[in-house]
């Protein structure tokens, strides 16, 4: 059997960090504070801290594993190597199905910000354009990610300044947020997914130079920056908007509208659009690389493993992911479909922590007890999600397991070549 075609190592530590941070500061930063505040109330900052702790456990597990297995596929590969084929498949299937739905939701969010009445056609156009960027090579992807990330960071700085300057003279005084201690864990579950972008760094392991050193640095740097930004925004938004934070669908935009800088609100809308594009670009890239890895192991159709073109990209996997995302945009209400992806992501990271726990040697930044804490944190947060999300994703995972079992049985009964 011939060796699979390999991707080229063209990314440095800074590029990998930018891709991870761009994923974590995607469209979620513009919406996640509102539902989290509705659940946790005055304890929103505690929810952010809990989410950050679980994310750190997962990040160090991913960093240790990515340094040992610097290839495309992330936890799908780690699970297969450390735990066996079935745990690896469960992680990969959960990631590919959940994040494909997330791609569609991210594209639709972008379309809604740019042209609300034509959201679906604009979303489809965004998927086509960003897939084209990915097909031009990973260095083009990293360059566009850096540009979009700069726009998002500038927008977040502007929102912070607006909150510090205080409310507009005509704004209503901030009330006391609702919610409380019982809502901290569900809120942390929501906030956790804002931090989950560091997985995209691990899935690019085959394209990073000096991966044993660069990937752990990129993962930890991206997470540290994202945690600091989310914690500061939580403090500023809660102080500025009060009870309004838990009821608005656009908390960052409202923070500016209710400030002395209200006239510059379109800048926030532009920043949200850039964030959607940055997160969508990183999502398509990560799902494509995991699809590539699963196809190499024959857990997905073999043609998806083809790598080629002038820029050495997994072009069949990229095009397949784009086609599925466009199909979801045209045929489903993706904003309801995407709800189940949260459970899939936590399954993915639970496998990552379990895989890291079994490593023979542990780097100083990833002791074994952190792997255990991360695994337990993923399980707890997973089962604080709404029952509908848990049951839907459980059905998707079960369908994948049943499909793989049938395929394996079929192969066993085929005559040897």
Coordinates of C-alpha atoms in Angstrom, one line a residue:
X1 CA 0.0 0.0 0.0
X2 CA 1.4 3.4 -1.0
X3 CA 2.2 6.0 1.6
X4 CA -0.4 8.8 1.9
X5 CA 0.4 12.1 0.3
X6 CA 1.8 14.5 2.9
X7 CA 1.0 18.2 3.4
X8 CA 3.8 20.7 3.5
X9 CA 5.1 22.4 6.7
X10 CA 4.7 26.1 5.9
X11 CA 3.3 27.6 9.1
X12 CA 5.4 29.2 11.9
X13 CA 4.4 29.6 15.6
X14 CA 2.9 33.0 15.0
X15 CA 0.8 31.8 12.1
X16 CA -0.5 28.8 14.1
X17 CA -1.3 31.1 17.1
X18 CA -3.2 33.5 14.9
X19 CA -5.3 30.7 13.5
X20 CA -6.2 29.5 16.9
X21 CA -6.9 32.9 18.3
X22 CA -9.0 33.8 15.2
X23 CA -11.1 30.7 15.9
X24 CA -11.6 31.6 19.6
X25 CA -12.5 35.2 18.8
X26 CA -15.0 34.3 16.1
X27 CA -18.6 35.3 16.0
X28 CA -19.1 33.7 19.4
X29 CA -17.5 36.6 21.2
X30 CA -20.2 38.9 19.8
X31 CA -23.1 36.8 21.1
X32 CA -22.0 34.3 23.8
X33 CA -22.0 36.7 26.8
X34 CA -25.8 37.2 26.6
X35 CA -27.0 33.6 27.2
X36 CA -24.2 33.0 29.6
X37 CA -25.2 36.1 31.6
X38 CA -28.8 35.1 31.6
X39 CA -27.8 31.8 33.3
X40 CA -25.1 33.0 35.7
X41 CA -26.1 36.5 36.5
X42 CA -23.6 38.3 38.7
X43 CA -21.5 35.2 38.6
X44 CA -20.7 35.5 34.9
X45 CA -17.0 36.0 35.6
X46 CA -16.9 32.8 37.6
X47 CA -18.5 31.0 34.6
X48 CA -15.8 32.4 32.4
X49 CA -13.1 31.2 34.9
X50 CA -14.6 27.7 35.0
X51 CA -14.7 27.5 31.2
X52 CA -11.1 28.7 31.1
X53 CA -9.9 26.1 33.5
X54 CA -11.5 23.2 31.6
X55 CA -10.2 24.8 28.3
X56 CA -6.7 24.9 29.8
X57 CA -6.8 21.3 30.8
X58 CA -7.9 20.4 27.2
X59 CA -5.4 22.7 25.7
X60 CA -2.4 21.2 27.5
X61 CA -3.6 17.7 26.6
X62 CA -3.9 18.7 23.0
X63 CA -0.5 20.3 23.1
X64 CA 1.3 17.3 24.5
X65 CA -0.4 15.0 22.0
X66 CA 0.2 17.2 19.0
X67 CA 3.9 17.4 19.9
X68 CA 4.0 13.6 19.9
X69 CA 1.8 13.1 16.8
X70 CA 2.4 16.1 14.5
X71 CA 0.0 15.1 11.7
X72 CA -3.4 16.2 10.5
X73 CA -6.5 15.0 12.3
X74 CA -6.1 16.2 15.9
X75 CA -7.8 14.1 18.5
X76 CA -9.0 11.6 15.9
X77 CA -5.4 10.6 15.4
X78 CA -4.5 10.8 19.1
X79 CA -7.5 8.6 20.1
X80 CA -6.6 5.9 17.6
X81 CA -2.9 5.9 18.6
X82 CA -3.4 6.0 22.4
X83 CA -6.8 4.4 23.0
X84 CA -7.8 2.4 19.9
X85 CA -9.7 2.8 16.7
X86 CA -13.2 3.2 18.2
X87 CA -12.5 6.1 20.6
X88 CA -10.6 7.9 17.8
X89 CA -13.5 7.4 15.4
X90 CA -15.9 8.8 18.0
X91 CA -13.8 11.9 18.4
X92 CA -13.4 12.4 14.7
X93 CA -17.0 11.8 13.8
X94 CA -18.2 14.1 16.6
X95 CA -15.8 16.8 15.4
X96 CA -16.6 16.5 11.7
X97 CA -20.4 16.4 12.0
X98 CA -20.7 19.0 14.8
X99 CA -18.2 21.5 13.3
X100 CA -19.7 21.2 9.8
X101 CA -23.0 22.4 11.3
X102 CA -21.1 25.1 13.0
X103 CA -19.7 26.2 9.7
X104 CA -23.2 26.6 8.3
X105 CA -24.3 28.6 11.3
X106 CA -21.2 30.8 11.2
X107 CA -21.8 31.5 7.5
X108 CA -25.4 32.4 8.1
X109 CA -24.5 34.7 10.9
X110 CA -22.1 36.5 8.5
X111 CA -24.9 36.8 5.9
X112 CA -27.3 38.2 8.5
X113 CA -24.9 40.9 9.5
X114 CA -24.0 41.9 6.0
X115 CA -27.4 41.6 4.2
X116 CA -30.2 40.4 6.5
X117 CA -32.7 40.0 3.7
X118 CA -30.3 38.0 1.5
X119 CA -28.5 36.1 4.3
X120 CA -28.5 32.6 2.7
X121 CA -27.1 33.7 -0.7
X122 CA -24.4 35.8 1.0
X123 CA -23.6 32.9 3.3
X124 CA -23.2 30.5 0.4
X125 CA -21.0 33.1 -1.3
X126 CA -18.8 33.3 1.8
X127 CA -18.3 29.5 1.9
X128 CA -17.4 29.4 -1.7
X129 CA -14.9 32.3 -1.4
X130 CA -13.2 31.0 1.8
X131 CA -12.9 27.5 0.3
X132 CA -11.2 29.1 -2.6
X133 CA -8.7 30.8 -0.2
X134 CA -8.0 27.4 1.4
X135 CA -7.4 25.8 -2.0
X136 CA -4.7 28.5 -2.6
X137 CA -2.7 27.0 0.3
X138 CA -2.3 27.2 4.0
X139 CA -0.1 30.2 3.9
X140 CA -2.9 32.2 2.2
X141 CA -5.3 30.9 4.9
X142 CA -3.0 32.1 7.6
X143 CA -2.5 35.6 5.9
X144 CA -6.3 36.2 5.6
X145 CA -6.8 35.0 9.2
X146 CA -4.2 37.5 10.5
X147 CA -6.0 40.3 8.6
X148 CA -9.4 39.4 10.0
X149 CA -8.0 38.9 13.5
X150 CA -6.6 42.4 13.5
X151 CA -10.0 43.8 12.5
X152 CA -11.7 41.8 15.3
X153 CA -9.1 42.8 18.0
X154 CA -9.5 46.5 17.0
X155 CA -13.3 46.1 17.3
X156 CA -13.0 44.6 20.8
X157 CA -10.7 47.3 21.9
X158 CA -13.3 49.9 20.7
X159 CA -16.1 48.1 22.6
X160 CA -14.0 48.1 25.7
X161 CA -13.3 51.9 25.4
X162 CA -17.0 52.5 24.9
X163 CA -17.9 50.5 28.1
X164 CA -15.2 52.4 30.1
X165 CA -16.4 55.8 29.0
X166 CA -19.8 55.1 30.5
X167 CA -23.4 55.1 29.3
X168 CA -25.0 57.5 26.9
X169 CA -26.8 60.3 28.8
X170 CA -30.1 59.0 27.5
X171 CA -29.5 55.3 28.4
X172 CA -31.4 53.5 31.1
X173 CA -29.4 52.8 34.3
X174 CA -28.0 49.2 34.5
X175 CA -30.0 46.9 36.7
X176 CA -29.0 43.8 38.6
X177 CA -28.5 40.8 36.3
X178 CA -30.8 37.7 36.9
X179 CA -29.4 34.2 37.2
X180 CA -27.2 32.8 39.9
X181 CA -25.1 29.9 41.3
X182 CA -27.2 27.1 39.7
X183 CA -26.5 28.6 36.3
X184 CA -22.7 28.8 36.6
X185 CA -22.0 25.4 35.1
X186 CA -24.5 25.7 32.2
X187 CA -23.0 29.2 31.5
X188 CA -19.5 27.7 31.7
X189 CA -20.6 25.1 29.1
X190 CA -21.6 27.9 26.8
X191 CA -18.5 29.9 27.4
X192 CA -16.3 26.9 26.9
X193 CA -17.1 26.7 23.2
X194 CA -15.7 30.2 22.7
X195 CA -12.4 28.8 23.8
X196 CA -12.4 25.7 21.7
X197 CA -10.5 27.2 18.7
X198 CA -7.2 25.8 19.8
X199 CA -8.2 22.5 18.3
X200 CA -7.7 24.0 14.9
X201 CA -4.0 24.4 15.7
X202 CA -3.7 20.6 16.5
X203 CA -5.6 19.6 13.4
X204 CA -2.9 21.6 11.4
X205 CA 0.0 19.6 12.9
X206 CA 1.2 18.3 9.6
X207 CA 1.6 21.9 8.2
X208 CA 3.5 23.5 11.1
X209 CA 7.3 23.8 11.1
X210 CA 9.1 22.4 14.1
X211 CA 5.8 21.0 15.5
X212 CA 7.1 19.5 18.7
X213 CA 8.0 23.0 19.9
X214 CA 5.7 25.3 17.9
X215 CA 2.4 23.6 18.5
X216 CA 2.4 23.6 22.3
X217 CA 3.6 27.3 22.3
X218 CA 0.9 28.3 19.8
X219 CA -1.9 26.5 21.7
X220 CA -1.0 27.9 25.1
X221 CA -0.4 31.5 23.7
X222 CA -3.7 31.5 21.8
X223 CA -5.6 30.3 24.9
X224 CA -4.0 32.7 27.3
X225 CA -4.8 35.7 25.0
X226 CA -8.4 34.5 24.5
X227 CA -9.0 34.0 28.2
X228 CA -7.7 37.4 29.1
X229 CA -9.9 39.0 26.5
X230 CA -13.0 37.1 27.5
X231 CA -12.5 37.8 31.2
X232 CA -12.0 41.5 30.6
X233 CA -15.0 41.8 28.3
X234 CA -17.2 40.0 30.9
X235 CA -16.2 42.5 33.6
X236 CA -16.8 45.5 31.3
X237 CA -20.0 44.3 29.8
X238 CA -21.6 43.4 33.1
X239 CA -20.7 46.7 34.7
X240 CA -21.9 48.6 31.6
X241 CA -25.1 46.8 30.7
X242 CA -26.2 45.2 33.9
X243 CA -29.5 43.3 33.5
X244 CA -29.6 44.1 29.8
X245 CA -26.7 41.9 29.2
X246 CA -28.8 38.7 29.8
X247 CA -31.6 39.8 27.5
X248 CA -29.9 41.2 24.4
X249 CA -28.9 39.2 21.3
X250 CA -26.1 41.6 20.4
X251 CA -24.3 42.5 23.7
X252 CA -21.2 44.1 22.2
X253 CA -23.2 46.2 19.7
X254 CA -25.6 47.3 22.6
X255 CA -22.6 48.2 24.7
X256 CA -21.6 50.8 22.0
X257 CA -25.1 51.9 21.3
X258 CA -25.6 52.7 25.0
X259 CA -22.4 54.6 25.2
X260 CA -21.0 58.0 24.2
X261 CA -19.6 56.4 21.1
X262 CA -23.0 55.2 19.7
X263 CA -22.4 56.9 16.3
X264 CA -19.6 54.4 15.6
X265 CA -21.9 51.3 16.0
X266 CA -21.4 50.3 12.3
X267 CA -17.7 49.6 13.2
X268 CA -18.9 46.9 15.6
X269 CA -21.1 45.4 12.9
X270 CA -18.1 45.3 10.6
X271 CA -16.0 43.7 13.3
X272 CA -18.7 41.0 13.8
X273 CA -18.7 40.3 10.1
X274 CA -14.9 40.0 10.1
X275 CA -15.1 37.7 13.1
X276 CA -17.6 35.4 11.4
X277 CA -15.3 35.2 8.4
X278 CA -12.2 34.5 10.5
X279 CA -14.0 31.7 12.5
X280 CA -15.5 30.2 9.3
X281 CA -12.2 30.1 7.6
X282 CA -10.5 28.3 10.5
X283 CA -13.5 25.9 10.9
X284 CA -13.5 24.9 7.2
X285 CA -9.7 24.4 7.5
X286 CA -9.9 22.2 10.6
X287 CA -12.9 20.1 9.4
X288 CA -11.1 19.5 6.1
X289 CA -7.9 18.3 7.8
X290 CA -9.8 15.9 10.2
X291 CA -11.8 14.6 7.2
X292 CA -8.4 14.0 5.4
X293 CA -7.1 12.0 8.4
X294 CA -10.3 9.9 8.7
X295 CA -10.2 9.1 5.0
X296 CA -6.5 8.0 5.3
X297 CA -7.6 5.4 7.9
X298 CA -10.6 4.4 5.7
X299 CA -13.1 5.7 8.3
X300 CA -14.4 8.0 5.5
X301 CA -14.3 7.4 1.7
X302 CA -10.8 7.0 0.4
X303 CA -10.9 9.8 -2.2
X304 CA -11.2 12.4 0.6
X305 CA -7.6 11.6 1.4
X306 CA -6.3 13.0 -1.9
X307 CA -3.7 15.8 -1.6
X308 CA -2.5 17.8 -4.5
X309 CA -2.5 21.0 -6.5
X310 CA 0.2 23.6 -6.8
X311 CA -0.2 24.4 -3.1
X312 CA -0.4 20.9 -1.7
X313 CA -3.8 21.0 -0.1
X314 CA -6.5 18.3 0.7
X315 CA -8.6 19.6 -2.1
X316 CA -11.2 16.8 -2.2
X317 CA -11.9 17.1 1.5
X318 CA -12.1 20.9 1.3
X319 CA -14.6 20.7 -1.6
X320 CA -16.6 18.0 0.2
X321 CA -16.9 20.0 3.4
X322 CA -17.9 23.1 1.4
X323 CA -20.6 21.1 -0.5
X324 CA -22.1 19.8 2.8
X325 CA -22.1 23.2 4.4
X326 CA -23.9 24.8 1.4
X327 CA -26.4 21.9 1.4
X328 CA -27.2 22.6 5.1
X329 CA -27.6 26.3 4.3
X330 CA -30.0 25.6 1.5
X331 CA -32.1 22.9 3.1
X332 CA -32.2 23.3 6.9
X333 CA -32.6 25.8 9.7
X334 CA -28.9 25.7 10.6
X335 CA -29.3 27.8 13.7
X336 CA -31.3 25.0 15.3
X337 CA -29.2 22.2 13.8
X338 CA -26.0 23.5 15.3
X339 CA -27.2 23.2 18.9
X340 CA -26.0 19.6 19.0
X341 CA -22.4 20.4 18.0
X342 CA -21.6 21.5 21.6
X343 CA -22.0 18.0 22.9
X344 CA -19.8 16.7 20.1
X345 CA -17.0 19.1 20.9
X346 CA -17.0 18.0 24.6
X347 CA -16.9 14.3 23.5
X348 CA -13.9 15.2 21.3
X349 CA -12.0 16.8 24.2
X350 CA -12.9 14.1 26.6
X351 CA -11.1 11.7 24.2
X352 CA -8.2 14.1 24.0
X353 CA -7.8 14.1 27.8
X354 CA -8.1 10.3 28.1
X355 CA -5.5 10.0 25.3
X356 CA -3.1 12.3 27.0
X357 CA -3.6 10.5 30.3
X358 CA -2.1 7.3 28.7
X359 CA 1.1 9.0 27.5
X360 CA 4.2 7.3 28.8
X361 CA 5.9 10.7 29.3
X362 CA 4.2 13.9 30.3
X363 CA 5.7 17.4 29.7
X364 CA 5.9 19.7 32.7
X365 CA 3.0 21.8 31.5
X366 CA 0.7 18.8 31.2
X367 CA 0.8 16.6 34.4
X368 CA -1.5 13.5 34.4
X369 CA -3.8 15.0 37.0
X370 CA -4.7 17.8 34.7
X371 CA -5.8 15.3 32.1
X372 CA -8.1 13.7 34.6
X373 CA -9.5 17.1 35.6
X374 CA -10.1 18.0 32.0
X375 CA -11.9 14.7 31.3
X376 CA -14.2 15.1 34.3
X377 CA -14.8 18.8 33.3
X378 CA -15.9 17.8 29.8
X379 CA -18.3 15.1 31.1
X380 CA -19.8 17.5 33.7
X381 CA -20.2 20.4 31.1
X382 CA -21.6 18.0 28.5
X383 CA -24.4 16.8 30.7
X384 CA -25.4 20.3 31.8
X385 CA -26.3 21.1 28.2
X386 CA -30.0 21.1 27.2
X387 CA -31.4 17.6 26.9
X388 CA -32.4 18.1 23.2
X389 CA -28.8 18.9 22.3
X390 CA -27.5 15.9 24.1
X391 CA -30.0 13.5 22.6
X392 CA -29.6 14.8 19.1
X393 CA -25.8 14.5 19.1
X394 CA -26.0 11.1 20.8
X395 CA -28.1 9.9 17.9
X396 CA -25.6 11.3 15.4
X397 CA -22.7 9.6 17.2
X398 CA -24.7 6.3 17.3
X399 CA -25.5 6.5 13.6
X400 CA -21.7 7.0 12.9
X401 CA -20.8 4.0 15.1
X402 CA -23.4 1.8 13.5
X403 CA -22.3 2.8 10.0
X404 CA -18.6 2.1 10.8
X405 CA -19.5 -1.3 12.3
X406 CA -21.5 -2.3 9.2
X407 CA -18.6 -1.3 6.9
X408 CA -16.1 -3.2 9.0
X409 CA -18.3 -6.3 8.9
X410 CA -18.7 -5.9 5.1
X411 CA -14.9 -5.7 4.7
X412 CA -14.4 -8.8 6.7
X413 CA -16.5 -10.8 4.3
X414 CA -14.7 -9.5 1.2
X415 CA -12.1 -11.8 -0.4
X416 CA -8.5 -10.8 0.2
X417 CA -6.9 -9.1 -2.9

